Short mmCIF file of C-alpha atoms in Angstrom, two decimals:
data_model
loop_
_atom_site.label_atom_id
_atom_site.label_comp_id
_atom_site.label_asym_id
_atom_site.label_seq_id
_atom_site.Cartn_x
_atom_site.Cartn_y
_atom_site.Cartn_z
CA MET A 1 32.11 -5.73 121.01
CA SER A 2 29.94 -2.93 119.59
CA ILE A 3 26.36 -3.76 118.64
CA LEU A 4 23.91 -1.53 116.84
CA ASP A 5 20.13 -1.78 117.42
CA GLU A 6 17.44 -0.84 114.99
CA TYR A 7 17.58 2.76 116.09
CA LYS A 8 21.36 2.77 115.36
CA ASP A 9 22.14 3.17 119.13
CA SER A 10 25.28 1.47 120.08
CA THR A 11 25.82 -0.88 122.96
CA ARG A 12 28.39 -3.52 123.91
CA LEU A 13 27.86 -7.27 124.27
CA HIS A 14 30.16 -10.34 124.61
CA LEU A 15 29.27 -12.80 121.93
CA LEU A 16 30.58 -16.18 120.61
CA ALA A 17 30.15 -17.45 117.05
CA LYS A 18 27.34 -19.72 118.11
CA ASP A 19 25.47 -16.72 119.60
CA VAL A 20 25.32 -14.93 116.34
CA HIS A 21 22.66 -17.30 114.93
CA ASN A 22 20.40 -16.43 117.82
CA LEU A 23 21.02 -12.75 117.90
CA PRO A 24 17.79 -10.79 118.62
CA GLU A 25 16.14 -9.27 115.60
CA GLY A 26 17.19 -5.68 115.00
CA LEU A 27 20.67 -6.07 116.48
CA ARG A 28 23.76 -5.98 114.26
CA ILE A 29 27.44 -6.54 115.05
CA VAL A 30 29.68 -3.76 113.88
CA VAL A 31 32.69 -4.88 111.85
CA ASN A 32 35.44 -2.34 111.13
CA PHE A 33 37.92 -2.60 108.35
CA ASP A 34 41.44 -1.35 107.90
CA LYS A 35 42.88 0.55 104.89
CA HIS A 36 43.55 -2.80 103.15
CA HIS A 37 39.81 -3.59 103.44
CA ALA A 38 40.44 -6.45 105.95
CA ALA A 39 38.21 -6.84 109.00
CA VAL A 40 39.74 -5.67 112.28
CA GLY A 41 38.94 -5.34 115.90
CA GLU A 42 37.03 -7.60 118.20
CA ALA A 43 34.27 -8.41 115.55
CA ALA A 44 36.88 -9.73 113.08
CA GLY A 45 37.50 -12.88 115.05
CA LEU A 46 33.77 -13.43 115.55
CA LEU A 47 33.09 -12.92 111.82
CA ALA A 48 35.88 -15.44 110.94
CA GLY A 49 34.28 -18.03 113.23
CA VAL A 50 30.85 -17.45 111.76
CA CYS A 51 32.32 -17.82 108.12
CA GLY A 52 33.91 -21.12 109.28
CA GLN A 53 30.60 -22.37 110.52
CA LEU A 54 28.84 -21.55 107.32
CA ALA A 55 31.60 -22.74 104.97
CA THR A 56 31.54 -26.19 106.61
CA ASP A 57 27.71 -26.42 106.39
CA CYS A 58 27.06 -28.57 103.27
CA VAL A 59 23.46 -27.17 103.06
CA ALA A 60 24.71 -23.66 102.86
CA PHE A 61 27.68 -24.41 100.61
CA PRO A 62 27.70 -28.04 99.22
CA ILE A 63 31.02 -29.90 98.91
CA SER A 64 29.71 -31.63 95.74
CA PHE A 65 31.00 -28.84 93.48
CA ASP A 66 34.43 -29.25 91.98
CA LYS A 67 35.62 -25.77 92.84
CA TRP A 68 34.43 -22.95 94.95
CA SER A 69 33.96 -20.79 91.81
CA ASP A 70 31.49 -23.49 90.50
CA ILE A 71 28.99 -22.87 93.35
CA PRO A 72 26.19 -20.76 91.93
CA ALA A 73 26.16 -17.16 93.13
CA SER A 74 22.70 -17.69 94.52
CA PHE A 75 24.14 -19.67 97.35
CA PHE A 76 26.31 -16.84 98.48
CA GLU A 77 23.68 -14.14 97.80
CA ASN A 78 21.24 -16.12 99.96
CA GLN A 79 23.54 -16.24 102.89
CA LEU A 80 24.54 -12.62 102.40
CA ASN A 81 21.00 -11.28 102.48
CA ILE A 82 19.43 -13.55 104.95
CA PHE A 83 22.30 -13.98 107.39
CA PHE A 84 25.15 -11.56 107.12
CA LEU A 85 23.43 -8.32 106.38
CA ALA A 86 20.75 -9.18 109.04
CA ARG A 87 23.42 -9.65 111.77
CA PHE A 88 26.32 -7.54 110.77
CA CYS A 89 27.02 -3.87 109.98
CA PHE A 90 29.99 -3.68 107.75
CA LYS A 91 31.83 -0.36 107.91
CA VAL A 92 32.97 -0.64 104.34
CA SER A 93 31.25 -0.48 100.96
CA ASP A 94 28.90 -3.33 100.00
CA ASN A 95 31.24 -4.51 97.12
CA LEU A 96 34.23 -4.62 99.49
CA ALA A 97 32.18 -6.47 102.15
CA LYS A 98 31.09 -9.02 99.61
CA ARG A 99 34.61 -9.60 98.42
CA PHE A 100 35.84 -10.02 101.87
CA LEU A 101 33.11 -12.53 102.72
CA LEU A 102 33.58 -14.45 99.47
CA GLN A 103 37.39 -14.78 100.09
CA SER A 104 36.86 -15.88 103.71
CA LEU A 105 34.14 -18.40 102.92
CA GLY A 106 35.99 -19.78 99.93
CA LYS A 107 39.26 -20.28 101.89
CA LYS A 108 37.40 -22.06 104.68
CA TRP A 109 35.33 -24.20 102.28
CA ARG A 110 38.48 -25.46 100.60
CA GLU A 111 40.22 -26.12 103.83
CA HIS A 112 37.20 -27.99 105.03
CA ARG A 113 37.26 -30.21 102.00
CA ILE A 114 40.92 -31.03 102.46
CA LYS A 115 40.39 -31.92 106.04
CA LEU A 116 37.39 -34.22 105.06
CA TRP A 117 39.49 -36.04 102.56
CA ASN A 118 42.44 -36.43 104.94
CA ASP A 119 40.17 -37.66 107.65
CA PHE A 120 38.06 -40.11 105.66
CA TYR A 121 40.20 -41.32 102.80
CA ASP A 122 41.81 -44.68 103.23
CA PRO A 123 44.10 -46.02 100.48
CA ARG A 124 43.10 -49.60 101.50
CA LEU A 125 39.41 -48.96 100.62
CA SER A 126 37.79 -49.09 97.16
CA LYS A 127 36.02 -46.07 95.80
CA THR A 128 32.67 -47.68 96.65
CA GLU A 129 33.79 -48.35 100.23
CA ILE A 130 34.92 -44.73 100.59
CA ILE A 131 31.57 -43.51 99.30
CA ASN A 132 29.77 -45.67 101.73
CA ASN A 133 31.80 -44.32 104.55
CA ALA A 134 30.30 -40.82 104.37
CA PRO A 135 30.66 -38.44 107.34
CA GLU A 136 27.53 -38.27 109.46
CA ASP A 137 27.06 -34.53 108.77
CA ILE A 138 27.51 -34.82 104.90
CA ALA A 139 24.65 -35.70 102.67
CA PRO A 140 25.44 -39.05 100.96
CA ASP A 141 24.88 -37.76 97.43
CA GLN A 142 27.28 -34.83 98.08
CA TRP A 143 29.88 -37.11 99.51
CA ALA A 144 29.65 -39.44 96.45
CA LEU A 145 30.22 -36.56 94.06
CA PHE A 146 33.08 -35.28 96.24
CA VAL A 147 34.79 -38.65 96.18
CA GLU A 148 34.29 -38.94 92.36
CA TYR A 149 35.98 -35.51 92.09
CA ARG A 150 38.91 -36.32 94.24
CA LEU A 151 39.62 -39.59 92.32
CA LYS A 152 39.27 -38.14 88.80
CA PRO A 153 42.55 -38.08 86.80
CA GLU A 154 42.11 -34.36 86.11
CA THR A 155 42.13 -33.72 89.85
CA GLN A 156 45.34 -35.78 90.13
CA THR A 157 47.31 -33.73 87.65
CA LYS A 158 50.33 -31.76 88.70
CA GLU A 159 50.26 -27.98 88.51
CA THR A 160 52.47 -28.08 85.45
CA GLY A 161 49.42 -29.20 83.48
CA LYS A 162 51.28 -32.44 82.35
CA GLU A 163 49.59 -35.67 82.75
CA VAL A 164 51.14 -38.13 85.22
CA ASN A 165 50.99 -41.82 85.44
CA ARG A 166 48.84 -43.58 87.97
CA VAL A 167 51.74 -44.27 90.26
CA GLN A 168 52.37 -40.56 90.52
CA MET A 169 48.62 -39.81 90.86
CA TRP A 170 48.38 -42.19 93.74
CA ASP A 171 51.23 -40.45 95.47
CA ILE A 172 49.74 -36.95 94.87
CA THR A 173 46.36 -37.82 96.27
CA HIS A 174 47.71 -39.42 99.38
CA LYS A 175 49.59 -36.34 100.57
CA LYS A 176 48.49 -33.35 102.51
CA ILE A 177 49.26 -29.73 101.62
CA ASP A 178 52.59 -30.03 103.55
CA GLU A 179 53.58 -32.95 101.37
CA SER A 180 53.33 -35.42 104.23
CA TYR A 181 51.29 -38.57 103.74
CA VAL A 182 47.67 -38.62 104.99
CA ASN A 183 48.44 -41.50 107.41
CA GLU A 184 51.08 -44.06 108.34
CA LYS A 185 49.53 -46.73 106.17
CA ALA A 186 49.70 -44.47 103.09
CA LYS A 187 53.39 -43.71 103.86
CA GLU A 188 54.15 -47.52 104.11
CA ILE A 189 52.46 -48.16 100.79
CA ALA A 190 54.30 -45.29 99.16
CA GLU A 191 57.65 -46.66 100.37
CA LYS A 192 56.86 -49.98 98.80
CA ILE A 193 55.81 -48.35 95.56
CA GLU A 194 59.02 -46.38 95.43
CA VAL A 195 61.11 -49.48 95.93
CA HIS A 196 59.47 -51.19 92.98
CA SER A 197 59.48 -48.03 90.85
CA SER A 198 63.19 -47.63 91.23
CA GLN A 199 63.80 -51.22 90.07
CA GLN A 200 61.61 -51.16 87.09
CA PRO A 201 62.67 -50.35 83.48
CA MET A 202 61.50 -47.17 81.85
CA GLU A 203 58.76 -48.89 79.75
CA LEU A 204 57.01 -50.04 82.89
CA THR A 205 56.56 -46.45 84.24
CA VAL A 206 53.51 -46.19 82.01
CA ASN A 207 50.13 -47.33 83.21
CA SER A 208 49.91 -51.10 83.17
CA PRO A 209 49.09 -54.09 85.48
CA LEU A 210 52.88 -54.54 85.73
CA ASP A 211 53.72 -51.06 87.07
CA ALA A 212 54.75 -50.40 90.69
CA LEU A 213 51.08 -49.85 91.69
CA GLY A 214 50.12 -53.13 90.18
CA VAL A 215 52.97 -54.97 91.90
CA VAL A 216 52.14 -53.57 95.39
CA PHE A 217 48.38 -53.73 95.24
CA GLY A 218 48.00 -56.86 93.08
CA LYS A 219 45.24 -57.70 90.61
CA GLU A 220 42.85 -54.96 89.65
CA HIS A 221 39.05 -55.36 89.95
CA PRO A 222 37.66 -55.92 86.42
CA GLY A 223 35.43 -52.78 86.81
CA ARG A 224 37.95 -50.28 88.01
CA VAL A 225 41.65 -49.13 87.91
CA ARG A 226 43.39 -47.69 90.86
CA GLY A 227 44.66 -44.14 90.22
CA LEU A 228 42.56 -43.51 87.07
CA GLY A 229 39.21 -42.46 88.59
CA MET A 230 35.67 -43.12 87.46
CA GLY A 231 34.99 -45.10 84.30
CA ALA A 232 38.40 -46.65 83.81
CA VAL A 233 38.48 -50.46 83.38
CA PRO A 234 41.67 -52.56 82.98
CA ILE A 235 41.03 -53.93 79.42
CA ILE A 236 40.68 -50.44 78.05
CA ALA A 237 43.04 -48.45 80.36
CA PHE A 238 45.91 -50.87 79.92
CA LYS A 239 45.43 -51.98 76.37
CA ASN A 240 47.76 -49.63 74.45
CA ASN A 241 50.51 -49.53 77.03
CA THR A 242 50.58 -53.35 77.68
CA THR A 243 50.63 -53.83 73.94
CA ARG A 244 53.64 -51.63 73.61
CA ILE A 245 55.44 -53.31 76.54
CA SER A 246 54.59 -56.72 75.14
CA GLN A 247 56.00 -55.83 71.73
CA MET A 248 59.17 -54.51 73.24
CA ASN A 249 59.64 -57.73 75.25
CA LEU A 250 58.75 -59.89 72.24
CA GLY A 251 61.19 -58.01 70.12
CA SER A 252 63.94 -58.52 72.61
CA SER A 253 63.18 -62.21 72.86
CA ASN A 254 63.13 -62.68 69.08
CA ASP A 255 66.51 -60.88 68.78
CA ALA A 256 67.91 -63.05 71.55
CA GLY A 257 66.60 -66.19 69.90
CA THR A 258 68.21 -65.30 66.57
CA SER A 259 71.56 -64.64 68.14
CA SER A 260 71.38 -67.66 70.28
CA THR A 261 71.29 -70.01 67.24
CA CYS A 262 74.68 -68.63 66.25
CA GLY A 263 76.59 -68.44 69.44
CA PRO A 264 77.63 -70.34 72.58
CA ASN A 265 75.04 -68.59 74.95
CA VAL A 266 72.02 -70.48 73.50
CA GLN A 267 71.36 -72.46 76.76
CA GLU A 268 71.44 -69.32 78.97
CA GLU A 269 69.15 -67.35 76.70
CA LEU A 270 66.80 -70.22 76.25
CA ASP A 271 66.60 -70.68 80.02
CA THR A 272 65.69 -67.04 80.35
CA VAL A 273 62.83 -67.35 77.81
CA LYS A 274 61.65 -70.50 79.58
CA ALA A 275 61.68 -68.74 83.00
CA GLN A 276 59.68 -65.86 81.61
CA LEU A 277 57.04 -68.16 80.10
CA GLN A 278 56.90 -70.25 83.20
CA ALA A 279 56.31 -67.14 85.35
CA LEU A 280 53.44 -66.13 83.07
CA VAL A 281 51.97 -69.72 83.03
CA SER A 282 52.27 -69.82 86.94
CA TYR A 283 50.47 -66.52 87.25
CA ILE A 284 47.68 -67.72 85.00
CA ALA A 285 47.34 -70.95 86.85
CA SER A 286 47.30 -69.37 90.37
CA LYS A 287 45.00 -66.42 89.54
CA GLU A 288 42.61 -67.57 86.80
CA GLY A 289 42.64 -71.32 86.65
CA GLY A 290 44.59 -71.44 83.38
CA LYS A 291 42.76 -68.53 81.72
CA ILE A 292 44.43 -65.33 80.45
CA PRO A 293 43.32 -62.51 82.89
CA ILE A 294 41.16 -59.83 81.19
CA GLN A 295 43.68 -57.14 82.28
CA LEU A 296 46.52 -58.93 80.43
CA ALA A 297 44.48 -59.59 77.22
CA GLY A 298 45.62 -56.28 75.77
CA MET A 299 49.15 -57.67 75.50
CA PHE A 300 47.99 -59.80 72.65
CA PRO A 301 45.96 -57.31 70.51
CA THR A 302 45.80 -59.29 67.27
CA GLN A 303 44.83 -62.63 68.74
CA GLN A 304 41.86 -64.06 70.60
CA ILE A 305 42.50 -65.24 74.11
CA SER A 306 42.02 -68.88 73.08
CA GLN A 307 44.55 -68.45 70.26
CA VAL A 308 47.00 -66.88 72.70
CA GLN A 309 46.72 -69.94 74.96
CA ILE A 310 47.43 -72.12 71.95
CA GLN A 311 50.37 -70.00 71.00
CA LEU A 312 51.73 -70.05 74.55
CA SER A 313 51.39 -73.78 74.70
CA SER A 314 52.99 -74.29 71.29
CA PHE A 315 55.78 -71.83 71.99
CA PHE A 316 56.53 -73.37 75.30
CA SER A 317 56.67 -76.79 73.78
CA PHE A 318 58.98 -75.50 71.10
CA ALA A 319 61.26 -73.89 73.75
CA LEU A 320 61.67 -77.30 75.38
CA SER A 321 62.14 -79.23 72.10
CA PRO A 322 65.49 -80.98 71.52
CA SER A 323 65.59 -79.54 68.06
CA VAL A 324 66.20 -76.10 69.47
CA PHE A 325 69.37 -77.28 71.25
CA PHE A 326 70.33 -79.15 68.05
CA LEU A 327 69.99 -76.05 65.87
CA GLY A 328 71.94 -73.95 68.30
CA SER A 329 74.80 -76.42 68.73
#
């Protein structure tokens, strides 16, 4: 490819991208552009390779910024003046050369971040575990900020601008650009989530410990919620939705109870209520030693946990009382 020396005399050299960093002072690689202001010729490929090297250098262009446009202009200007202009002779105006370099670097920076996430994200790991598994060539503080960004609800919002529930968010963040899942494990989990989602009533499509994600992954950690990013905790994230679900369920039970006292289906409906209560009691006994889990406390917004336990006990005793059968007979 064509090389200019400090006297603007031209010569030809065979160079690789790695050689550009050690190019003797005074020599510059000639880069030609077509009518569309795109780099062409032998030097175009070399320039692309160099841009790729710089874009993946977290010192030159940190991955900790949310978007390419968020990176301060000083980062680019520094590389432009110290590196590019010292090693390349762009046969186009300065503004067009800058625009070309910005577009090339930005594209490769974004692709690099996508590849990093696909390579190092594991749906089986917690956020803390992912942060602790930083790539060797990435500064830990940058990786931590990058992980925080990738797990933020705003990042996991569809292009329509509409908010999606945490089941949809999980699915979005576990897919590549081509819509395939990041790995086989993620695909297996997604299939399980889809099965449970298709079987759940509409009210359980909102974020709650009973949604498909909760069923597949199980109990949430008290200090975080899958699919909702930094700062979300079960007692806050699930409070409103679990309250609404609870009220809907209680309303249905009350209606059933009223009708059961007047018709022949009292035993069947009573058995249903008993089974629902027994399932809840079994869950409490197996998970929390008889205590209401913190993430389910929001289902009883007007009562203290201790009062709820008393109510459950009283209601369960009432459900088994012979008087219920007498009244319904």
